[in-house]
Amino acid sequence: MIEFLFLDLDDTILDFQMAERTAIIKTFAAFGIDPTEEVLELYHHINLRYWQMLERGEKTREQVMVQRFETLFEQVGIQGDPEKCGRLYKENLGIGHFFLPGAEEAVKSLHKKYRLFIASNGTASVQAGRLESAGLYPWFEQVFISEELGYNKPAKEFFDGCFAQIPGFDPAKAMIVGDSLTSDILGGLNAGMLTCWVNPKGKQPKNGITPHYQIQALHQLEALLETI
């Protein structure tokens, strides 16, 4: 029986795509950059690529924060200070929140039956602002952020750091739920937990990473857990 639930934050509970779009439009406006759909899509893909490099240990967090904007500026011929742009974007991203459909209600319901924990690779100050804005802190026993732990998902050290802070923890009674195969699911497998992939578009697993379970949205999790 599952007792401990680790939930990813971005694109599992909160709509990161919407938050990213809102923050980057505000940031570009401050730099006099026209946030066309082409530029926004390009940034999204560049940002994703850099975060995957962070997960693999190929880039530090500090490098990601600046180099993603350096790459974007180079590709579209924008003149600007990528470090300053990165700071402003981080500030904008930490303001406000957007829940995925049914996610807020799902968290509150799961809280009644399970011990809940956030497990996020996001930047600490950004995630703190969004968690506070969304009113999520009361529903989670602890919030684990990679920047504070010193390791990023999927590293086993990230999860070892989490487990060490949870009284009475038993990995045999734990599950991680998240949208990223390479971060959440691989990390959970490395740590010996059950895994549940939030897969709204019904994609096929890849890179040899196979989750134990799949759901399309967080509001489906409680019914799944009742069958385990």
mmCIF file of C-alpha atoms in Angstrom:
data_model
loop_
_atom_site.group_PDB
_atom_site.id
_atom_site.type_symbol
_atom_site.label_atom_id
_atom_site.label_comp_id
_atom_site.label_asym_id
_atom_site.label_seq_id
_atom_site.Cartn_x
_atom_site.Cartn_y
_atom_site.Cartn_z
ATOM 1 C CA MET A 1 0.000 0.000 0.000
ATOM 2 C CA ILE A 2 1.292 3.455 -0.898
ATOM 3 C CA GLU A 3 1.911 5.816 2.023
ATOM 4 C CA PHE A 4 4.410 8.348 0.634
ATOM 5 C CA LEU A 5 3.691 10.340 -2.536
ATOM 6 C CA PHE A 6 6.327 12.508 -4.199
ATOM 7 C CA LEU A 7 4.739 14.921 -6.660
ATOM 8 C CA ASP A 8 6.585 16.944 -9.248
ATOM 9 C CA LEU A 9 5.386 20.555 -9.426
ATOM 10 C CA ASP A 10 5.740 21.800 -13.010
ATOM 11 C CA ASP A 11 3.347 20.311 -15.549
ATOM 12 C CA THR A 12 2.116 17.898 -12.889
ATOM 13 C CA ILE A 13 0.341 20.284 -10.501
ATOM 14 C CA LEU A 14 1.008 23.704 -11.983
ATOM 15 C CA ASP A 15 0.894 24.588 -15.672
ATOM 16 C CA PHE A 16 4.512 25.473 -16.364
ATOM 17 C CA GLN A 17 3.913 26.014 -20.077
ATOM 18 C CA MET A 18 1.503 28.842 -19.295
ATOM 19 C CA ALA A 19 3.760 30.263 -16.584
ATOM 20 C CA GLU A 20 6.780 30.136 -18.892
ATOM 21 C CA ARG A 21 4.906 31.865 -21.695
ATOM 22 C CA THR A 22 3.578 34.623 -19.437
ATOM 23 C CA ALA A 23 6.979 35.255 -17.830
ATOM 24 C CA ILE A 24 8.958 35.247 -21.064
ATOM 25 C CA ILE A 25 6.533 37.661 -22.777
ATOM 26 C CA LYS A 26 6.898 40.093 -19.845
ATOM 27 C CA THR A 27 10.665 39.694 -19.907
ATOM 28 C CA PHE A 28 11.002 40.223 -23.645
ATOM 29 C CA ALA A 29 8.737 43.275 -23.461
ATOM 30 C CA ALA A 30 11.131 44.836 -20.941
ATOM 31 C CA PHE A 31 13.990 44.288 -23.415
ATOM 32 C CA GLY A 32 12.036 45.624 -26.386
ATOM 33 C CA ILE A 33 11.899 42.173 -28.014
ATOM 34 C CA ASP A 34 8.844 41.228 -30.066
ATOM 35 C CA PRO A 35 7.533 37.981 -28.481
ATOM 36 C CA THR A 36 6.337 36.345 -31.691
ATOM 37 C CA GLU A 37 5.084 32.765 -31.632
ATOM 38 C CA GLU A 38 8.245 31.735 -33.473
ATOM 39 C CA VAL A 39 10.518 33.289 -30.855
ATOM 40 C CA LEU A 40 8.464 31.871 -27.972
ATOM 41 C CA GLU A 41 8.573 28.368 -29.436
ATOM 42 C CA LEU A 42 12.290 28.634 -30.063
ATOM 43 C CA TYR A 43 12.913 29.694 -26.457
ATOM 44 C CA HIS A 44 10.771 26.813 -25.169
ATOM 45 C CA HIS A 45 12.855 24.243 -27.049
ATOM 46 C CA ILE A 46 16.167 25.850 -26.101
ATOM 47 C CA ASN A 47 15.125 25.978 -22.447
ATOM 48 C CA LEU A 48 14.059 22.320 -22.488
ATOM 49 C CA ARG A 49 17.366 21.281 -24.017
ATOM 50 C CA TYR A 50 19.360 23.125 -21.360
ATOM 51 C CA TRP A 51 17.326 21.633 -18.492
ATOM 52 C CA GLN A 52 17.955 18.158 -19.908
ATOM 53 C CA MET A 53 21.670 18.937 -19.891
ATOM 54 C CA LEU A 54 21.314 19.935 -16.239
ATOM 55 C CA GLU A 55 19.638 16.599 -15.466
ATOM 56 C CA ARG A 56 22.529 14.749 -17.114
ATOM 57 C CA GLY A 57 25.086 16.757 -15.160
ATOM 58 C CA GLU A 58 26.460 18.433 -18.297
ATOM 59 C CA LYS A 59 25.605 21.983 -17.171
ATOM 60 C CA THR A 60 25.382 23.737 -13.834
ATOM 61 C CA ARG A 61 22.226 25.597 -12.853
ATOM 62 C CA GLU A 62 24.085 28.902 -13.169
ATOM 63 C CA GLN A 63 25.150 28.049 -16.724
ATOM 64 C CA VAL A 64 21.599 27.106 -17.699
ATOM 65 C CA MET A 65 20.186 30.369 -16.343
ATOM 66 C CA VAL A 66 22.421 32.450 -18.645
ATOM 67 C CA GLN A 67 23.361 30.247 -21.599
ATOM 68 C CA ARG A 68 19.786 29.521 -22.666
ATOM 69 C CA PHE A 69 19.362 33.265 -23.340
ATOM 70 C CA GLU A 70 22.793 33.528 -24.962
ATOM 71 C CA THR A 71 21.742 30.779 -27.370
ATOM 72 C CA LEU A 72 18.375 32.389 -28.073
ATOM 73 C CA PHE A 73 19.915 35.814 -28.697
ATOM 74 C CA GLU A 74 22.485 34.316 -31.065
ATOM 75 C CA GLN A 75 19.903 32.370 -33.066
ATOM 76 C CA VAL A 76 17.500 35.270 -33.604
ATOM 77 C CA GLY A 77 20.075 38.079 -33.770
ATOM 78 C CA ILE A 78 18.927 39.871 -30.617
ATOM 79 C CA GLN A 79 21.218 42.355 -28.895
ATOM 80 C CA GLY A 80 20.942 42.202 -25.122
ATOM 81 C CA ASP A 81 22.464 41.143 -21.814
ATOM 82 C CA PRO A 82 21.617 37.429 -21.309
ATOM 83 C CA GLU A 83 22.532 37.510 -17.617
ATOM 84 C CA LYS A 84 20.225 40.444 -16.916
ATOM 85 C CA CYS A 85 17.516 38.831 -19.015
ATOM 86 C CA GLY A 86 17.854 35.631 -16.997
ATOM 87 C CA ARG A 87 17.479 37.484 -13.694
ATOM 88 C CA LEU A 88 14.363 39.322 -14.838
ATOM 89 C CA TYR A 89 12.838 36.154 -16.254
ATOM 90 C CA LYS A 90 13.392 34.353 -12.930
ATOM 91 C CA GLU A 91 11.649 37.184 -11.095
ATOM 92 C CA ASN A 92 8.697 37.114 -13.495
ATOM 93 C CA LEU A 93 8.414 33.324 -13.352
ATOM 94 C CA GLY A 94 8.108 33.393 -9.572
ATOM 95 C CA ILE A 95 5.038 35.641 -9.704
ATOM 96 C CA GLY A 96 1.636 33.972 -9.762
ATOM 97 C CA HIS A 97 0.596 30.472 -10.728
ATOM 98 C CA PHE A 98 -1.681 28.482 -13.043
ATOM 99 C CA PHE A 99 -3.162 25.185 -11.849
ATOM 100 C CA LEU A 100 -3.607 22.351 -14.318
ATOM 101 C CA PRO A 101 -7.288 21.317 -14.587
ATOM 102 C CA GLY A 102 -8.355 19.369 -11.506
ATOM 103 C CA ALA A 103 -4.886 19.431 -9.934
ATOM 104 C CA GLU A 104 -5.698 21.657 -6.941
ATOM 105 C CA GLU A 105 -8.654 19.512 -5.970
ATOM 106 C CA ALA A 106 -6.594 16.357 -6.471
ATOM 107 C CA VAL A 107 -3.853 17.548 -4.106
ATOM 108 C CA LYS A 108 -6.352 18.411 -1.379
ATOM 109 C CA SER A 109 -8.032 15.029 -1.700
ATOM 110 C CA LEU A 110 -4.753 13.070 -1.760
ATOM 111 C CA HIS A 111 -3.635 14.946 1.357
ATOM 112 C CA LYS A 112 -6.371 13.191 3.350
ATOM 113 C CA LYS A 113 -4.991 9.704 2.619
ATOM 114 C CA TYR A 114 -1.255 10.012 1.896
ATOM 115 C CA ARG A 115 1.879 11.774 3.093
ATOM 116 C CA LEU A 116 2.618 14.272 0.330
ATOM 117 C CA PHE A 117 5.967 15.727 -0.723
ATOM 118 C CA ILE A 118 7.034 18.045 -3.533
ATOM 119 C CA ALA A 119 10.114 16.953 -5.495
ATOM 120 C CA SER A 120 11.210 19.644 -7.960
ATOM 121 C CA ASN A 121 14.234 20.532 -10.062
ATOM 122 C CA GLY A 122 13.087 24.132 -10.289
ATOM 123 C CA THR A 123 14.955 27.150 -8.974
ATOM 124 C CA ALA A 124 14.318 27.558 -5.243
ATOM 125 C CA SER A 125 13.216 31.210 -5.235
ATOM 126 C CA VAL A 126 10.949 30.691 -8.245
ATOM 127 C CA GLN A 127 9.275 27.601 -6.823
ATOM 128 C CA ALA A 128 8.825 29.233 -3.410
ATOM 129 C CA GLY A 129 6.967 32.131 -4.998
ATOM 130 C CA ARG A 130 4.708 29.874 -7.021
ATOM 131 C CA LEU A 131 4.002 27.491 -4.126
ATOM 132 C CA GLU A 132 3.108 30.420 -1.894
ATOM 133 C CA SER A 133 0.914 32.037 -4.535
ATOM 134 C CA ALA A 134 -0.898 28.750 -5.165
ATOM 135 C CA GLY A 135 -1.410 28.091 -1.451
ATOM 136 C CA LEU A 136 0.171 24.651 -1.733
ATOM 137 C CA TYR A 137 2.446 24.601 1.308
ATOM 138 C CA PRO A 138 -0.232 23.419 3.807
ATOM 139 C CA TRP A 139 -0.944 20.300 1.757
ATOM 140 C CA PHE A 140 2.628 18.989 1.724
ATOM 141 C CA GLU A 141 4.648 17.582 4.593
ATOM 142 C CA GLN A 142 7.903 18.803 3.043
ATOM 143 C CA VAL A 143 9.059 20.504 -0.153
ATOM 144 C CA PHE A 144 12.291 19.238 -1.704
ATOM 145 C CA ILE A 145 14.001 21.506 -4.258
ATOM 146 C CA SER A 146 17.121 20.327 -6.085
ATOM 147 C CA GLU A 147 18.903 23.663 -5.721
ATOM 148 C CA GLU A 148 18.614 23.342 -1.938
ATOM 149 C CA LEU A 149 19.533 19.653 -1.781
ATOM 150 C CA GLY A 150 22.580 20.083 -4.002
ATOM 151 C CA TYR A 151 21.548 17.381 -6.477
ATOM 152 C CA ASN A 152 19.110 17.309 -9.392
ATOM 153 C CA LYS A 153 16.593 14.643 -10.311
ATOM 154 C CA PRO A 154 17.170 11.940 -11.533
ATOM 155 C CA ALA A 155 20.309 11.561 -9.365
ATOM 156 C CA LYS A 156 19.892 8.976 -6.615
ATOM 157 C CA GLU A 157 21.541 11.463 -4.251
ATOM 158 C CA PHE A 158 18.555 13.801 -4.676
ATOM 159 C CA PHE A 159 16.187 11.126 -3.416
ATOM 160 C CA ASP A 160 18.549 9.886 -0.726
ATOM 161 C CA GLY A 161 18.542 13.458 0.612
ATOM 162 C CA CYS A 162 14.746 13.488 0.611
ATOM 163 C CA PHE A 163 14.389 10.101 2.274
ATOM 164 C CA ALA A 164 16.800 11.007 5.063
ATOM 165 C CA GLN A 165 14.511 13.865 6.142
ATOM 166 C CA ILE A 166 11.274 11.857 6.295
ATOM 167 C CA PRO A 167 10.511 10.125 9.623
ATOM 168 C CA GLY A 168 9.474 6.503 9.185
ATOM 169 C CA PHE A 169 10.136 6.487 5.450
ATOM 170 C CA ASP A 170 9.849 3.180 3.578
ATOM 171 C CA PRO A 171 10.702 3.203 -0.174
ATOM 172 C CA ALA A 172 8.552 0.105 -0.643
ATOM 173 C CA LYS A 173 5.541 2.262 0.214
ATOM 174 C CA ALA A 174 6.531 5.232 -1.936
ATOM 175 C CA MET A 175 5.662 6.494 -5.415
ATOM 176 C CA ILE A 176 6.833 9.447 -7.473
ATOM 177 C CA VAL A 177 4.412 11.120 -9.878
ATOM 178 C CA GLY A 178 5.619 13.470 -12.593
ATOM 179 C CA ASP A 179 5.573 14.436 -16.242
ATOM 180 C CA SER A 180 9.258 13.911 -17.059
ATOM 181 C CA LEU A 181 10.593 10.486 -18.016
ATOM 182 C CA THR A 182 14.211 11.603 -17.723
ATOM 183 C CA SER A 183 13.777 13.399 -14.400
ATOM 184 C CA ASP A 184 10.867 12.017 -12.368
ATOM 185 C CA ILE A 185 10.479 8.500 -13.701
ATOM 186 C CA LEU A 186 14.157 7.659 -14.135
ATOM 187 C CA GLY A 187 14.845 9.210 -10.744
ATOM 188 C CA GLY A 188 12.149 7.151 -9.089
ATOM 189 C CA LEU A 189 13.413 3.972 -10.706
ATOM 190 C CA ASN A 190 16.958 4.749 -9.557
ATOM 191 C CA ALA A 191 15.663 5.300 -6.030
ATOM 192 C CA GLY A 192 13.651 2.071 -5.874
ATOM 193 C CA MET A 193 10.188 3.644 -5.833
ATOM 194 C CA LEU A 194 7.074 2.979 -7.824
ATOM 195 C CA THR A 195 6.655 5.508 -10.624
ATOM 196 C CA CYS A 196 3.655 7.120 -12.296
ATOM 197 C CA TRP A 197 4.098 9.120 -15.478
ATOM 198 C CA VAL A 198 1.735 12.043 -16.091
ATOM 199 C CA ASN A 199 1.358 11.664 -19.831
ATOM 200 C CA PRO A 200 -1.487 13.865 -21.129
ATOM 201 C CA LYS A 201 -0.719 13.326 -24.810
ATOM 202 C CA GLY A 202 -0.340 9.543 -24.640
ATOM 203 C CA LYS A 203 3.291 9.514 -25.760
ATOM 204 C CA GLN A 204 5.287 6.308 -25.889
ATOM 205 C CA PRO A 205 8.051 5.800 -23.304
ATOM 206 C CA LYS A 206 11.550 6.180 -24.751
ATOM 207 C CA ASN A 207 15.237 5.859 -23.916
ATOM 208 C CA GLY A 208 14.509 2.590 -22.152
ATOM 209 C CA ILE A 209 12.651 4.375 -19.342
ATOM 210 C CA THR A 210 9.435 2.516 -18.523
ATOM 211 C CA PRO A 211 7.145 3.816 -15.763
ATOM 212 C CA HIS A 212 5.155 1.419 -13.625
ATOM 213 C CA TYR A 213 1.941 3.356 -14.220
ATOM 214 C CA GLN A 214 0.611 6.150 -16.421
ATOM 215 C CA ILE A 215 -2.155 8.731 -16.038
ATOM 216 C CA GLN A 216 -3.192 11.633 -18.228
ATOM 217 C CA ALA A 217 -3.736 14.096 -15.370
ATOM 218 C CA LEU A 218 -3.252 14.280 -11.627
ATOM 219 C CA HIS A 219 -6.975 14.029 -10.874
ATOM 220 C CA GLN A 220 -6.789 10.388 -12.053
ATOM 221 C CA LEU A 221 -4.149 9.426 -9.500
ATOM 222 C CA GLU A 222 -6.377 8.696 -6.514
ATOM 223 C CA ALA A 223 -8.429 6.123 -8.389
ATOM 224 C CA LEU A 224 -5.213 4.462 -9.608
ATOM 225 C CA LEU A 225 -3.771 4.288 -6.099
ATOM 226 C CA GLU A 226 -6.865 2.503 -4.857
ATOM 227 C CA THR A 227 -6.041 -0.392 -7.211
ATOM 228 C CA ILE A 228 -2.437 -0.838 -6.006
#
